[in-house]
Each structure stands twice: as structure tokens, then as C-alpha cells.
Amino acid sequence: STTIPGSLPVNAESCWPKDIGIVALEIYFPSQYVDQKELEKYDGVNAGKYTIGIGQSKMGFCSDREDINFFCLTVVQKLMERNSLSYNCNGRLEVGIIIDKSKSVKTVLMQLFELSVNAESCWPKDIGIVALEIYFPSQYVDQKELEKYDGVNAGKYTIGIGQSKMGFCSDREDINFFCLTVVQKLMERNSLSYNCNGRLEVGIIIDKSKSVKTVLMQLFELSGHYALVAGNVAVYATGNARPTGGAGAVAMLVGPNAPLSFERS
């Protein structure tokens, strides 16, 4: 079989780790709290509304020396230290906060990981698009004709938005067909097993991402490194948005040793 940059060995499935799950866990709660029985009295509600109703006996709150950054720094550092782990062992950091401070908290947490001197040397090089497959329907609207039909200046669509043709679906095509086509062709033309993909991302302007991904998973059947899919079918009513419509899909493999690589920030 053909080996392309960023591809995995044929026997990748046998190398795939089993029993993926929580290996270790660290929790932190502040020492200061409100007793929920007292809060029930203070709020004038029935006894047990908080303690039994939501099963909570204490409600913690920050001191003047604590905040969300402190909490997250504490649990991450303790988790690594108690399990004798190097920060180099972590390849991805995800932060979830109800109030959307996820980005700022992650920025703070990265200070811990940046302290690891050898982290840079362990990072795969030239991460980027390894292979790409595109599909456009054969039926289209000529944008020059649409300019005439809409009564706009010549070149408004062809020069203004740089589009000569606007594709549209036949009665045998839809967004699922587009995405299935590009994914299947991408894998076949690069002689790749679906087990080589550990993640599938689907991007659709109209939010059908979940349903499209469900259809695509029939190909993968939960097999396992990196795939990214984007597709769209856009039909707009008469107006400024109409010429920006179209239909198509693209599938990309993202992995190491790519001929088109991203800058690492």
C-alpha cells in the first residue's frame, strides 16, 4: 500500500490503546462554605429543599485569595505531582467553565506546561493538511447570467466575489452525499484505513453538523487519528446573499509531516 506523509502503519488498529477513560482525578473545593441548612432558614424555604432536594449539605465559596485560576492551577499541579507525571505527557488541554472564561483560564494553565523545557522537542513537526479531497456538483448557475438576471453591474459577482459558477444539488444529491463522497475518496486515494482517524470534525454553515456526522460515522464505525470535514449547501433568497451561495464539501487529514503545515502558536 502507498504511504503518504502523516499516515499510520497498516496495523494501526492493533496499536490502538484500549479502555480509554479517566486514569487519575484531582478535586479541589475551597474550605469556606455556606451550610445549606442555615441557608434554608435564611431563605425561608421548607427544611430539606436544598439538603434533600438537591442533595447538597455545603456550598463552597472563594476567599479573597482564591479565584477560578487558583482552583484550576491547584488541581492540575497536584494531579501531575501526585502521579509523578511530566507535563510532557500531556498532548492536549481542554478547559470547561460555565461562565465563558475558558480561554483566559487555559492561558493561565499553560504557564505550568510552558515550564517544561523539553515540551517543544516532543511536539510533532509540520502539523497541517496532509491530503485533501474536494467535491462540487456538476450542475451550476453561471454567475455572469445571474448578474444579468438580477440586474446588477457586470462583474459584481464574477469580479466582486471572484466566483464564476455557483453549484447546486441535483435531485440525487444532498449534504450527506457530498460529505460521504469526499471522505470515502480521501481514504481510498491515500490507501488509508478508517482506523487511522482518531477524530472527526464536521463544519456546516446551517447547523446540520450533528446529523451529517452521524451519517459519516457509518464509514468510520468508531474507528480510530485525525479527520476534518467541511461541507455546505447554501441557497439564499433574492438579495445580496444569493450570489454567495453554492454547494460542495472538503475533507482533510490533519497530522504530522504535512506538506502544507500550520504555524504553531
Short mmCIF file of N, CA and C in Angstrom, two decimals, residues 30-138:
data_model
loop_
_atom_site.label_atom_id
_atom_site.label_comp_id
_atom_site.label_asym_id
_atom_site.label_seq_id
_atom_site.Cartn_x
_atom_site.Cartn_y
_atom_site.Cartn_z
N PRO A 30 -12.93 24.93 47.99
CA PRO A 30 -12.47 25.89 49.00
C PRO A 30 -12.93 25.47 50.39
N SER A 31 -12.19 25.89 51.39
CA SER A 31 -12.52 25.49 52.77
C SER A 31 -13.70 26.27 53.33
N GLN A 32 -13.98 27.43 52.77
CA GLN A 32 -15.10 28.24 53.25
C GLN A 32 -16.39 27.81 52.55
N TYR A 33 -17.47 27.76 53.31
CA TYR A 33 -18.72 27.32 52.73
C TYR A 33 -19.91 27.89 53.50
N VAL A 34 -21.07 27.80 52.86
CA VAL A 34 -22.34 28.15 53.49
C VAL A 34 -23.06 26.84 53.82
N ASP A 35 -23.49 26.69 55.07
CA ASP A 35 -24.25 25.50 55.46
C ASP A 35 -25.64 25.58 54.84
N GLN A 36 -26.02 24.58 54.09
CA GLN A 36 -27.28 24.64 53.36
C GLN A 36 -28.51 24.60 54.29
N LYS A 37 -28.38 23.99 55.45
CA LYS A 37 -29.49 24.02 56.40
C LYS A 37 -29.73 25.45 56.88
N GLU A 38 -28.64 26.17 57.13
CA GLU A 38 -28.77 27.56 57.55
C GLU A 38 -29.34 28.42 56.43
N LEU A 39 -28.96 28.09 55.20
CA LEU A 39 -29.45 28.87 54.05
C LEU A 39 -30.95 28.63 53.84
N GLU A 40 -31.39 27.41 54.12
CA GLU A 40 -32.82 27.13 54.03
C GLU A 40 -33.60 28.02 55.00
N LYS A 41 -33.08 28.15 56.22
CA LYS A 41 -33.73 29.01 57.20
C LYS A 41 -33.69 30.47 56.76
N TYR A 42 -32.54 30.91 56.28
CA TYR A 42 -32.35 32.30 55.87
C TYR A 42 -33.29 32.67 54.71
N ASP A 43 -33.46 31.72 53.79
CA ASP A 43 -34.31 31.97 52.62
C ASP A 43 -35.78 31.74 52.92
N GLY A 44 -36.07 31.17 54.09
CA GLY A 44 -37.47 30.94 54.47
C GLY A 44 -38.14 29.85 53.66
N VAL A 45 -37.38 28.83 53.28
CA VAL A 45 -37.95 27.73 52.49
C VAL A 45 -38.13 26.51 53.39
N ASN A 46 -38.82 25.50 52.88
CA ASN A 46 -39.04 24.28 53.64
C ASN A 46 -37.72 23.58 53.95
N ALA A 47 -37.63 23.01 55.15
CA ALA A 47 -36.44 22.26 55.53
C ALA A 47 -36.24 21.09 54.57
N GLY A 48 -35.04 20.91 54.09
CA GLY A 48 -34.74 19.83 53.17
C GLY A 48 -34.80 20.21 51.70
N LYS A 49 -35.25 21.44 51.39
CA LYS A 49 -35.36 21.84 49.99
C LYS A 49 -33.99 21.82 49.31
N TYR A 50 -32.97 22.28 50.04
CA TYR A 50 -31.62 22.29 49.47
C TYR A 50 -30.86 21.01 49.83
N THR A 51 -30.96 20.62 51.11
CA THR A 51 -30.16 19.48 51.57
C THR A 51 -30.65 18.15 51.01
N ILE A 52 -31.97 18.02 50.88
CA ILE A 52 -32.53 16.79 50.31
C ILE A 52 -32.86 16.98 48.82
N GLY A 53 -33.49 18.11 48.51
CA GLY A 53 -33.93 18.36 47.14
C GLY A 53 -32.81 18.34 46.12
N ILE A 54 -31.68 18.99 46.47
CA ILE A 54 -30.55 18.97 45.53
C ILE A 54 -29.37 18.19 46.11
N GLY A 55 -29.58 17.57 47.28
CA GLY A 55 -28.55 16.71 47.85
C GLY A 55 -27.26 17.41 48.20
N GLN A 56 -27.36 18.64 48.68
CA GLN A 56 -26.16 19.43 48.97
C GLN A 56 -26.17 19.89 50.43
N SER A 57 -25.09 19.59 51.15
CA SER A 57 -25.03 20.00 52.56
C SER A 57 -24.23 21.29 52.74
N LYS A 58 -23.28 21.53 51.84
CA LYS A 58 -22.44 22.73 51.95
C LYS A 58 -22.26 23.36 50.57
N MET A 59 -22.18 24.69 50.54
CA MET A 59 -21.97 25.42 49.29
C MET A 59 -20.70 26.25 49.42
N GLY A 60 -19.64 25.81 48.78
CA GLY A 60 -18.35 26.48 48.91
C GLY A 60 -18.31 27.83 48.22
N PHE A 61 -17.42 28.71 48.72
CA PHE A 61 -17.19 29.99 48.06
C PHE A 61 -15.73 30.41 48.26
N CYS A 62 -15.27 31.27 47.38
CA CYS A 62 -13.86 31.68 47.38
C CYS A 62 -13.55 32.60 48.54
N SER A 63 -12.33 32.49 49.04
CA SER A 63 -11.80 33.51 49.95
C SER A 63 -11.28 34.65 49.09
N ASP A 64 -10.76 35.70 49.74
CA ASP A 64 -10.22 36.82 48.97
C ASP A 64 -8.88 36.49 48.32
N ARG A 65 -8.39 35.26 48.57
CA ARG A 65 -7.12 34.84 47.96
C ARG A 65 -7.31 33.69 46.96
N GLU A 66 -8.55 33.45 46.58
CA GLU A 66 -8.85 32.38 45.64
C GLU A 66 -9.68 32.91 44.48
N ASP A 67 -9.52 32.27 43.33
CA ASP A 67 -10.38 32.52 42.18
C ASP A 67 -10.33 31.28 41.28
N ILE A 68 -11.00 31.32 40.12
CA ILE A 68 -11.06 30.15 39.25
C ILE A 68 -9.67 29.75 38.74
N ASN A 69 -8.81 30.73 38.52
CA ASN A 69 -7.45 30.41 38.08
C ASN A 69 -6.70 29.64 39.16
N PHE A 70 -6.86 30.06 40.40
CA PHE A 70 -6.21 29.38 41.53
C PHE A 70 -6.69 27.94 41.64
N PHE A 71 -8.02 27.74 41.52
CA PHE A 71 -8.57 26.39 41.61
C PHE A 71 -7.96 25.48 40.54
N CYS A 72 -7.96 25.97 39.30
CA CYS A 72 -7.51 25.14 38.19
C CYS A 72 -6.00 24.87 38.24
N LEU A 73 -5.24 25.89 38.62
CA LEU A 73 -3.80 25.69 38.77
C LEU A 73 -3.51 24.65 39.84
N THR A 74 -4.28 24.70 40.92
CA THR A 74 -4.07 23.78 42.04
C THR A 74 -4.32 22.33 41.65
N VAL A 75 -5.47 22.08 41.00
CA VAL A 75 -5.79 20.69 40.67
C VAL A 75 -4.86 20.12 39.60
N VAL A 76 -4.46 20.96 38.64
CA VAL A 76 -3.55 20.47 37.60
C VAL A 76 -2.19 20.14 38.20
N GLN A 77 -1.67 21.04 39.01
CA GLN A 77 -0.35 20.81 39.59
C GLN A 77 -0.35 19.59 40.52
N LYS A 78 -1.40 19.47 41.34
CA LYS A 78 -1.48 18.31 42.24
C LYS A 78 -1.65 17.01 41.48
N LEU A 79 -2.43 17.04 40.44
CA LEU A 79 -2.64 15.84 39.62
C LEU A 79 -1.32 15.34 39.04
N MET A 80 -0.52 16.26 38.54
CA MET A 80 0.75 15.88 37.93
C MET A 80 1.74 15.39 38.99
N GLU A 81 1.81 16.10 40.10
CA GLU A 81 2.78 15.76 41.15
C GLU A 81 2.45 14.44 41.83
N ARG A 82 1.18 14.23 42.16
CA ARG A 82 0.79 13.01 42.88
C ARG A 82 0.93 11.76 42.04
N ASN A 83 0.90 11.93 40.73
CA ASN A 83 1.04 10.78 39.85
C ASN A 83 2.42 10.72 39.19
N SER A 84 3.33 11.58 39.69
CA SER A 84 4.72 11.60 39.22
C SER A 84 4.80 11.71 37.70
N LEU A 85 4.00 12.63 37.14
CA LEU A 85 3.94 12.79 35.70
C LEU A 85 4.67 14.05 35.25
N SER A 86 5.30 13.96 34.09
CA SER A 86 5.91 15.13 33.47
C SER A 86 4.84 15.85 32.65
N TYR A 87 4.94 17.15 32.54
CA TYR A 87 3.99 17.90 31.72
C TYR A 87 4.13 17.53 30.25
N ASN A 88 5.25 16.89 29.89
CA ASN A 88 5.44 16.42 28.51
C ASN A 88 4.48 15.29 28.15
N CYS A 89 3.89 14.67 29.18
CA CYS A 89 2.99 13.54 28.93
C CYS A 89 1.63 13.98 28.42
N ASN A 90 1.37 15.28 28.43
CA ASN A 90 0.06 15.78 28.04
C ASN A 90 0.11 16.37 26.64
N GLY A 91 -0.74 15.84 25.76
CA GLY A 91 -0.75 16.31 24.38
C GLY A 91 -1.89 17.26 24.07
N ARG A 92 -2.84 17.39 24.99
CA ARG A 92 -4.00 18.26 24.74
C ARG A 92 -4.55 18.74 26.08
N LEU A 93 -4.97 19.99 26.13
CA LEU A 93 -5.54 20.57 27.34
C LEU A 93 -6.90 21.17 27.00
N GLU A 94 -7.95 20.67 27.62
CA GLU A 94 -9.30 21.19 27.43
C GLU A 94 -9.80 21.78 28.74
N VAL A 95 -10.38 22.98 28.67
CA VAL A 95 -10.89 23.66 29.87
C VAL A 95 -12.36 23.95 29.69
N GLY A 96 -13.17 23.57 30.67
CA GLY A 96 -14.60 23.83 30.62
C GLY A 96 -15.05 24.66 31.81
N ILE A 97 -15.61 25.82 31.55
CA ILE A 97 -16.10 26.73 32.60
C ILE A 97 -17.51 27.15 32.21
N ILE A 98 -18.43 27.19 33.18
CA ILE A 98 -19.81 27.56 32.85
C ILE A 98 -19.87 28.99 32.32
N ILE A 99 -19.35 29.94 33.09
CA ILE A 99 -19.20 31.29 32.57
C ILE A 99 -17.99 31.26 31.65
N ASP A 100 -18.11 31.79 30.45
CA ASP A 100 -17.09 31.55 29.43
C ASP A 100 -15.79 32.29 29.70
N LYS A 101 -15.06 31.75 30.68
CA LYS A 101 -13.70 32.23 30.93
C LYS A 101 -12.70 31.14 30.53
N SER A 102 -13.17 30.18 29.75
CA SER A 102 -12.34 29.03 29.40
C SER A 102 -11.02 29.45 28.78
N LYS A 103 -11.07 30.43 27.86
CA LYS A 103 -9.86 30.84 27.16
C LYS A 103 -8.85 31.47 28.10
N SER A 104 -9.33 32.37 28.97
CA SER A 104 -8.40 33.05 29.88
C SER A 104 -7.84 32.07 30.91
N VAL A 105 -8.67 31.12 31.37
CA VAL A 105 -8.18 30.12 32.32
C VAL A 105 -7.15 29.22 31.65
N LYS A 106 -7.39 28.83 30.43
CA LYS A 106 -6.44 27.97 29.72
C LYS A 106 -5.12 28.69 29.52
N THR A 107 -5.18 29.99 29.26
CA THR A 107 -3.95 30.78 29.12
C THR A 107 -3.13 30.74 30.39
N VAL A 108 -3.81 30.85 31.53
CA VAL A 108 -3.11 30.78 32.81
C VAL A 108 -2.52 29.40 33.03
N LEU A 109 -3.31 28.35 32.75
CA LEU A 109 -2.83 26.98 32.96
C LEU A 109 -1.62 26.65 32.09
N MET A 110 -1.55 27.24 30.93
CA MET A 110 -0.44 26.93 30.03
C MET A 110 0.90 27.39 30.61
N GLN A 111 0.86 28.24 31.63
CA GLN A 111 2.10 28.64 32.30
C GLN A 111 2.77 27.42 32.93
N LEU A 112 1.97 26.48 33.41
CA LEU A 112 2.52 25.27 34.00
C LEU A 112 3.21 24.42 32.94
N PHE A 113 2.55 24.29 31.81
CA PHE A 113 3.09 23.44 30.75
C PHE A 113 4.30 24.07 30.06
N GLU A 114 4.33 25.39 30.00
CA GLU A 114 5.46 26.07 29.37
C GLU A 114 6.73 25.94 30.20
N LEU A 115 6.56 25.61 31.47
CA LEU A 115 7.74 25.44 32.32
C LEU A 115 8.52 24.19 31.97
N SER A 116 7.89 23.31 31.19
CA SER A 116 8.57 22.08 30.79
C SER A 116 9.51 22.38 29.63
N VAL A 117 10.80 22.31 29.88
CA VAL A 117 11.80 22.73 28.92
C VAL A 117 11.77 21.88 27.65
N ASN A 118 11.49 20.58 27.79
CA ASN A 118 11.60 19.68 26.67
C ASN A 118 10.29 19.50 25.89
N ALA A 119 9.26 20.25 26.27
CA ALA A 119 7.96 20.07 25.62
C ALA A 119 8.05 20.33 24.11
N GLU A 120 8.83 21.33 23.72
CA GLU A 120 8.94 21.70 22.31
C GLU A 120 9.53 20.57 21.49
N SER A 121 10.53 19.90 22.06
CA SER A 121 11.23 18.85 21.30
C SER A 121 10.35 17.62 21.09
N CYS A 122 9.33 17.43 21.95
CA CYS A 122 8.46 16.27 21.83
C CYS A 122 7.29 16.51 20.87
N TRP A 123 7.11 17.76 20.45
CA TRP A 123 5.95 18.11 19.64
C TRP A 123 6.16 17.68 18.20
N PRO A 124 5.19 17.02 17.55
CA PRO A 124 5.35 16.63 16.14
C PRO A 124 5.59 17.86 15.28
N LYS A 125 6.38 17.71 14.23
CA LYS A 125 6.72 18.84 13.37
C LYS A 125 5.81 18.90 12.15
N ASP A 126 5.67 20.11 11.62
CA ASP A 126 4.96 20.35 10.36
C ASP A 126 3.54 19.79 10.38
N ILE A 127 2.81 20.08 11.47
CA ILE A 127 1.41 19.66 11.55
C ILE A 127 0.60 20.49 10.56
N GLY A 128 -0.20 19.85 9.75
CA GLY A 128 -1.00 20.59 8.78
C GLY A 128 -1.83 19.66 7.93
N ILE A 129 -2.24 20.13 6.78
CA ILE A 129 -3.09 19.35 5.87
C ILE A 129 -2.22 18.36 5.10
N VAL A 130 -2.44 17.09 5.33
CA VAL A 130 -1.66 16.02 4.70
C VAL A 130 -2.26 15.64 3.33
N ALA A 131 -3.57 15.62 3.25
CA ALA A 131 -4.25 15.28 2.00
C ALA A 131 -5.60 15.97 1.98
N LEU A 132 -6.14 16.17 0.80
CA LEU A 132 -7.37 16.93 0.66
C LEU A 132 -8.20 16.40 -0.50
N GLU A 133 -9.50 16.35 -0.31
CA GLU A 133 -10.41 15.88 -1.35
C GLU A 133 -11.58 16.85 -1.44
N ILE A 134 -11.92 17.25 -2.67
CA ILE A 134 -12.98 18.23 -2.88
C ILE A 134 -14.03 17.66 -3.82
N TYR A 135 -15.28 18.01 -3.57
CA TYR A 135 -16.37 17.62 -4.46
C TYR A 135 -17.28 18.81 -4.70
N PHE A 136 -17.58 19.07 -5.96
CA PHE A 136 -18.59 20.05 -6.34
C PHE A 136 -19.59 19.38 -7.27
N PRO A 137 -20.86 19.72 -7.14
CA PRO A 137 -21.85 19.15 -8.06
C PRO A 137 -21.61 19.64 -9.48
N SER A 138 -22.03 18.86 -10.46
CA SER A 138 -21.79 19.21 -11.86
C SER A 138 -22.75 20.29 -12.35
#
